[in-house]
Coordinates of C-alpha atoms in Angstrom, one line a residue:
X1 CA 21.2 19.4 38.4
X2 CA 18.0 21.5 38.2
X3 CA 17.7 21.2 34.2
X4 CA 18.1 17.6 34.3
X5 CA 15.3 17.4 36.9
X6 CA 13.5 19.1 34.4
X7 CA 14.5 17.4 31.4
X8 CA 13.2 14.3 33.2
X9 CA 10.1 16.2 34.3
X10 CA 9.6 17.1 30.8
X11 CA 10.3 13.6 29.1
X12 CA 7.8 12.1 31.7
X13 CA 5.0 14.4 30.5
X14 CA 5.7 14.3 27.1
X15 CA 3.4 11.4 26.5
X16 CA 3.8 8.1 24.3
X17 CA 5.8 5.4 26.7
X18 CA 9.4 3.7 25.8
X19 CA 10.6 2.9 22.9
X20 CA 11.2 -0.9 22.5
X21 CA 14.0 -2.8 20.0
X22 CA 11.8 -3.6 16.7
X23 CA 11.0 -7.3 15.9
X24 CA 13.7 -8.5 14.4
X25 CA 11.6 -9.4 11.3
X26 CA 11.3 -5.4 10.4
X27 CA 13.6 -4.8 8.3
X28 CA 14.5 -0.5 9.1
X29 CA 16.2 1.0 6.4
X30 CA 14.7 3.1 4.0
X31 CA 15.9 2.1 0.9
X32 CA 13.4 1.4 -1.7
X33 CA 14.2 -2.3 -1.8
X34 CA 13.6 -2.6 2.1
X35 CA 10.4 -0.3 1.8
X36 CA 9.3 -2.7 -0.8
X37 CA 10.2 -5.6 1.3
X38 CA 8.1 -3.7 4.4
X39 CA 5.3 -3.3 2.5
X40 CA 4.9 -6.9 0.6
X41 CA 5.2 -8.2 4.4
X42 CA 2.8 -5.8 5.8
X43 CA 0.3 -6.7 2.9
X44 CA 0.8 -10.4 3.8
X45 CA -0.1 -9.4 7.3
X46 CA -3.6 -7.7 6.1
X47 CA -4.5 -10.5 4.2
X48 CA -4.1 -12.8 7.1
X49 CA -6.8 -11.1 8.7
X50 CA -9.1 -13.2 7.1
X51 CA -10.4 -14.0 3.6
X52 CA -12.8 -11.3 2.8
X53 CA -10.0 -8.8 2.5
X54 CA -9.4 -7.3 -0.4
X55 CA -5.2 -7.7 -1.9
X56 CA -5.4 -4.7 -3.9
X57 CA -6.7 -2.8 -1.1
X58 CA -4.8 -4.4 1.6
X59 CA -2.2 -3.7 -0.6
X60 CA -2.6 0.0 -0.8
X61 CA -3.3 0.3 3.0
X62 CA 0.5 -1.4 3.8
X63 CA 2.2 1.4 1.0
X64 CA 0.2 4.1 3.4
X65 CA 1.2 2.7 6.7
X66 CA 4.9 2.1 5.3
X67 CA 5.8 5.2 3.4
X68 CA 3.7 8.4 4.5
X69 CA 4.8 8.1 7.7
X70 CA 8.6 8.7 6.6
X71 CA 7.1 11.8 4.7
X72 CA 5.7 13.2 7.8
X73 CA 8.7 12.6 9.6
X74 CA 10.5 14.9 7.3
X75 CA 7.6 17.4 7.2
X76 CA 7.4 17.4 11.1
X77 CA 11.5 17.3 10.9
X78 CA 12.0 14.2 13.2
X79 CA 15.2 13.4 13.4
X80 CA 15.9 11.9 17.1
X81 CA 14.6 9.1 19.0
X82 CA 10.8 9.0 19.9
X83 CA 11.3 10.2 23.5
X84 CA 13.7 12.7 22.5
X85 CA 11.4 14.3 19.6
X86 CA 8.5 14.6 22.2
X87 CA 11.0 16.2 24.9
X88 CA 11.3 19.2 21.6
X89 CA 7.6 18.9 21.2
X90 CA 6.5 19.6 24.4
X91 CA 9.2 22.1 25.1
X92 CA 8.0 23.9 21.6
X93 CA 11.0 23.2 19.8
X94 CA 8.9 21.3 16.7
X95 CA 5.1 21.5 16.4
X96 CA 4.3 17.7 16.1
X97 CA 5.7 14.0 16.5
X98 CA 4.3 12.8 19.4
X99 CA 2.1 9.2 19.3
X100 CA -1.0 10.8 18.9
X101 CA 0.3 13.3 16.1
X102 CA 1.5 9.9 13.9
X103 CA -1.7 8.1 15.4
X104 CA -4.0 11.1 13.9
X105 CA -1.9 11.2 10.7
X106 CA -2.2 7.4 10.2
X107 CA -6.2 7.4 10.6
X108 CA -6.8 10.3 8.5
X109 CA -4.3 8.5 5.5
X110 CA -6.4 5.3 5.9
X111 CA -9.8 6.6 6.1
X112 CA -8.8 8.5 3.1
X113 CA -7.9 5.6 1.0
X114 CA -11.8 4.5 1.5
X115 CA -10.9 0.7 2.8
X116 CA -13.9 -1.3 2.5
X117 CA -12.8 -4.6 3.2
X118 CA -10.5 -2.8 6.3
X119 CA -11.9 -1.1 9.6
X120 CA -9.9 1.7 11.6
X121 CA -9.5 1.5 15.2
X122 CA -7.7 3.6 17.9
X123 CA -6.2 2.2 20.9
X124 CA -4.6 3.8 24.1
X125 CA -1.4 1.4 25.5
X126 CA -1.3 1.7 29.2
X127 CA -3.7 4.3 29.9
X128 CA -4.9 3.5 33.5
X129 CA -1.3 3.2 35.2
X130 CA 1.6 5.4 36.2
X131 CA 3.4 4.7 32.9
X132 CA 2.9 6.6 30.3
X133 CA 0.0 6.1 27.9
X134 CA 0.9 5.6 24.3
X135 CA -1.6 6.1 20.9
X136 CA -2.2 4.1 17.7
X137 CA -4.3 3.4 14.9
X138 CA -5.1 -0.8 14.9
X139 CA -6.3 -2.3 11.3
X140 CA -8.9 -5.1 11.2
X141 CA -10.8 -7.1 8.6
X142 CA -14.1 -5.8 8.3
X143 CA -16.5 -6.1 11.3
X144 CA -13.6 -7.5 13.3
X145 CA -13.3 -7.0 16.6
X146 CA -9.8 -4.2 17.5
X147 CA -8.3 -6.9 19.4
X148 CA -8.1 -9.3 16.9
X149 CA -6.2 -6.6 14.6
X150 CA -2.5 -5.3 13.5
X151 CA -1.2 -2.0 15.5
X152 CA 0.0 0.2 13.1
X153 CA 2.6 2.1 15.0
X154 CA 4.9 4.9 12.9
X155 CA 6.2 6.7 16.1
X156 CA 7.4 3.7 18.5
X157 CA 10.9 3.2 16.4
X158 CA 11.3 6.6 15.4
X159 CA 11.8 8.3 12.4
X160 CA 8.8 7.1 10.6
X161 CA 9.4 4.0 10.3
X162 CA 6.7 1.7 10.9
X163 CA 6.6 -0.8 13.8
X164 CA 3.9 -3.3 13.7
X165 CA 2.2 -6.8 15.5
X166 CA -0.6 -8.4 16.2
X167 CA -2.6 -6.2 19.2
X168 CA -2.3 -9.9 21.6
X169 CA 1.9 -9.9 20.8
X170 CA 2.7 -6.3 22.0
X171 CA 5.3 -7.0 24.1
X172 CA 5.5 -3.2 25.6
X173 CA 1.9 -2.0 25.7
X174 CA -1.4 -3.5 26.8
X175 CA -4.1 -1.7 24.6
X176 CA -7.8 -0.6 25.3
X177 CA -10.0 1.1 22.5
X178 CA -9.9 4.8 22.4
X179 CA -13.4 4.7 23.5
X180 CA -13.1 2.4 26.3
X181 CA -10.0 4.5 27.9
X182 CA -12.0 7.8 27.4
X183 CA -14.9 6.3 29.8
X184 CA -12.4 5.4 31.9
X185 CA -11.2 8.5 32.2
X186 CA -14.3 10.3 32.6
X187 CA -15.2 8.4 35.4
X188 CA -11.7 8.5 37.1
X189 CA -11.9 12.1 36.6
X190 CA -15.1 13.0 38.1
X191 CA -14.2 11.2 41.1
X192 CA -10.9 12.6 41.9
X193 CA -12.7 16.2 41.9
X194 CA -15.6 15.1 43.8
X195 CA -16.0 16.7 47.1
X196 CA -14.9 14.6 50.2
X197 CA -17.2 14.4 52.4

């Protein structure tokens, strides 16, 4: 009974939160065809940002969000569900896989691909409750604001494979910038080790 208490223990501080069923519009296997198929749709989806973004480059950002993430997951040797990767990552049984490991990945991919027409964004899901928090990189047109943007989410199915939405149609995360949480943070922090008095 003991190592499943800790199990549990270890699973709840592991980071990232659940793992919900994909859209039904994702298509999951990794066959070329469907990663072709994942990509053209993810393309579509940068484009719809608005019209100042480029096609080529949109183009280029949805083959980095699609397919370097499933090279990753066989570099980082990820081969369970989300929750149970992070359970070996914690307990040092594989050096990365958790959210922030594909979220850090993700940025630095992107930002090397030099988008000019696209702007990076992190965002923390459900940072200020007793759930836990979750990490991602969020794509928007140029000067857009995060909100209005696409999470681009490689750890939340598992595997690699890429889960995305619109930020507003989440359905298992409610998302703050990076630099908003981190403020947040700072100032929850400094009061819980304030002096009573």
């Amino acid at each position: 009974m003991k190592a499943i208490v800790v199990a549990g223990l270890a699973l709840a501080l592991s980071g990232c939160g659940h793992t919900p069923a994909p859209p039904q519009k994702m298509q999951l296997a990794a066959s070329k065809d469907s990663l072709d198929a994942q990509v053209a749709q993810l393309t579509e989806a940068l484009l719809a940002l608005g019209p100042q973004v480029d096609p080529a480059e949109a183009a280029r950002a949805a083959d980095i969000a699609v397919r370097q993430p499933l090279e990753w997951a066989r570099a980082w040797r990820v081969e369970d569900s989300p929750l149970v990767h992070n359970f070996k990552v914690v307990n040092g049984f594989r050096d990365k896989g958790v959210c922030q490991d594909w979220a850090d990945a993700l940025e630095i991919a992107l930002t090397a691909a030099r988008l000019r027409t696209l702007d990076l964004h992190r965002a923390i899901g459900n940072g200020r409750g007793i759930t836990l928090e979750h990490a991602t990189v969020v794509i928007t047109a140029k000067d857009q604001p995060w909100e209005q943007g696409l999470i681009l989410d490689p750890w939340r199915i598992g595997q690699g494979r890429l889960w995305w939405a619109q930020v507003a149609d989440d359905p298992s995360y409610k998302w703050e910038s990076r630099e908003s949480w981190r403020a947040w943070r700072k100032t929850w922090q400094s009061r819980s080790t304030a002096p009573s008095g």
